Coordinates of C-alpha atoms in Angstrom, one line a residue:
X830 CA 127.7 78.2 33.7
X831 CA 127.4 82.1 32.9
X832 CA 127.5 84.7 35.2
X833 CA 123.9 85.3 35.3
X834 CA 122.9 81.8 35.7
X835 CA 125.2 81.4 38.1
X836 CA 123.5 84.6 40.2
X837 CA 119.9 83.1 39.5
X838 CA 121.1 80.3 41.0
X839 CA 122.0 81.5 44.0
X840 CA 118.9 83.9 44.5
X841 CA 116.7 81.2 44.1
X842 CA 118.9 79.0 46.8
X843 CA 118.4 81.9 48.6
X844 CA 115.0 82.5 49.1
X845 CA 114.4 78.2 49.3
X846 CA 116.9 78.8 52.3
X847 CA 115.0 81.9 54.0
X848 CA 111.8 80.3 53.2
X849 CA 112.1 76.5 54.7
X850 CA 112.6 78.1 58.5
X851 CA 109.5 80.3 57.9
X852 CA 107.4 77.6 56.8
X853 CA 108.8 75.2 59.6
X854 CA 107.9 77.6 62.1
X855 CA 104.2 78.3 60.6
X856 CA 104.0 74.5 60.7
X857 CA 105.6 74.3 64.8
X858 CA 102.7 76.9 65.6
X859 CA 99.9 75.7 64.2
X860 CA 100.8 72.4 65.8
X861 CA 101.5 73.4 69.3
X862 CA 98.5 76.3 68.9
X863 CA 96.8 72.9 68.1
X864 CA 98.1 70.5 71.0
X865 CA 97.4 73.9 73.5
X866 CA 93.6 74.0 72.4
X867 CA 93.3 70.0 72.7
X868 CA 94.6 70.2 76.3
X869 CA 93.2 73.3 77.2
X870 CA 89.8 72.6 76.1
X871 CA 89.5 69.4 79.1
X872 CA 91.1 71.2 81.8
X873 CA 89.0 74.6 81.3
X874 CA 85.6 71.9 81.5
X875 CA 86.9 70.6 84.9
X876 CA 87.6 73.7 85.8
X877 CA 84.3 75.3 85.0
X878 CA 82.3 72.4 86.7
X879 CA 83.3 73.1 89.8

């Protein structure tokens, strides 16, 4: 493999690598942001009721 290939090849390793953490954690947050607002939403009802 050339030198250039070789340096394409690592770049684009490199940004799959930097990438898969961000999307992971964009995926964690909009879950837990998620699971937050489904048990929020009850316990702000009872709350309010009273």
């Amino acid at each position: 493999m050339s030198r250039e290939g070789r340096a394409a090849a690592y770049a684009l390793l490199a940004v799959v690598a930097l990438s898969v953490p961000v999307v992971l954690v964009l995926l964690l947050q909009e879950v837990f942001m998620l699971t937050i607002a489904y048990w929020l939403a009850p316990l702000l009802n009872l709350l309010s009721r009273r």
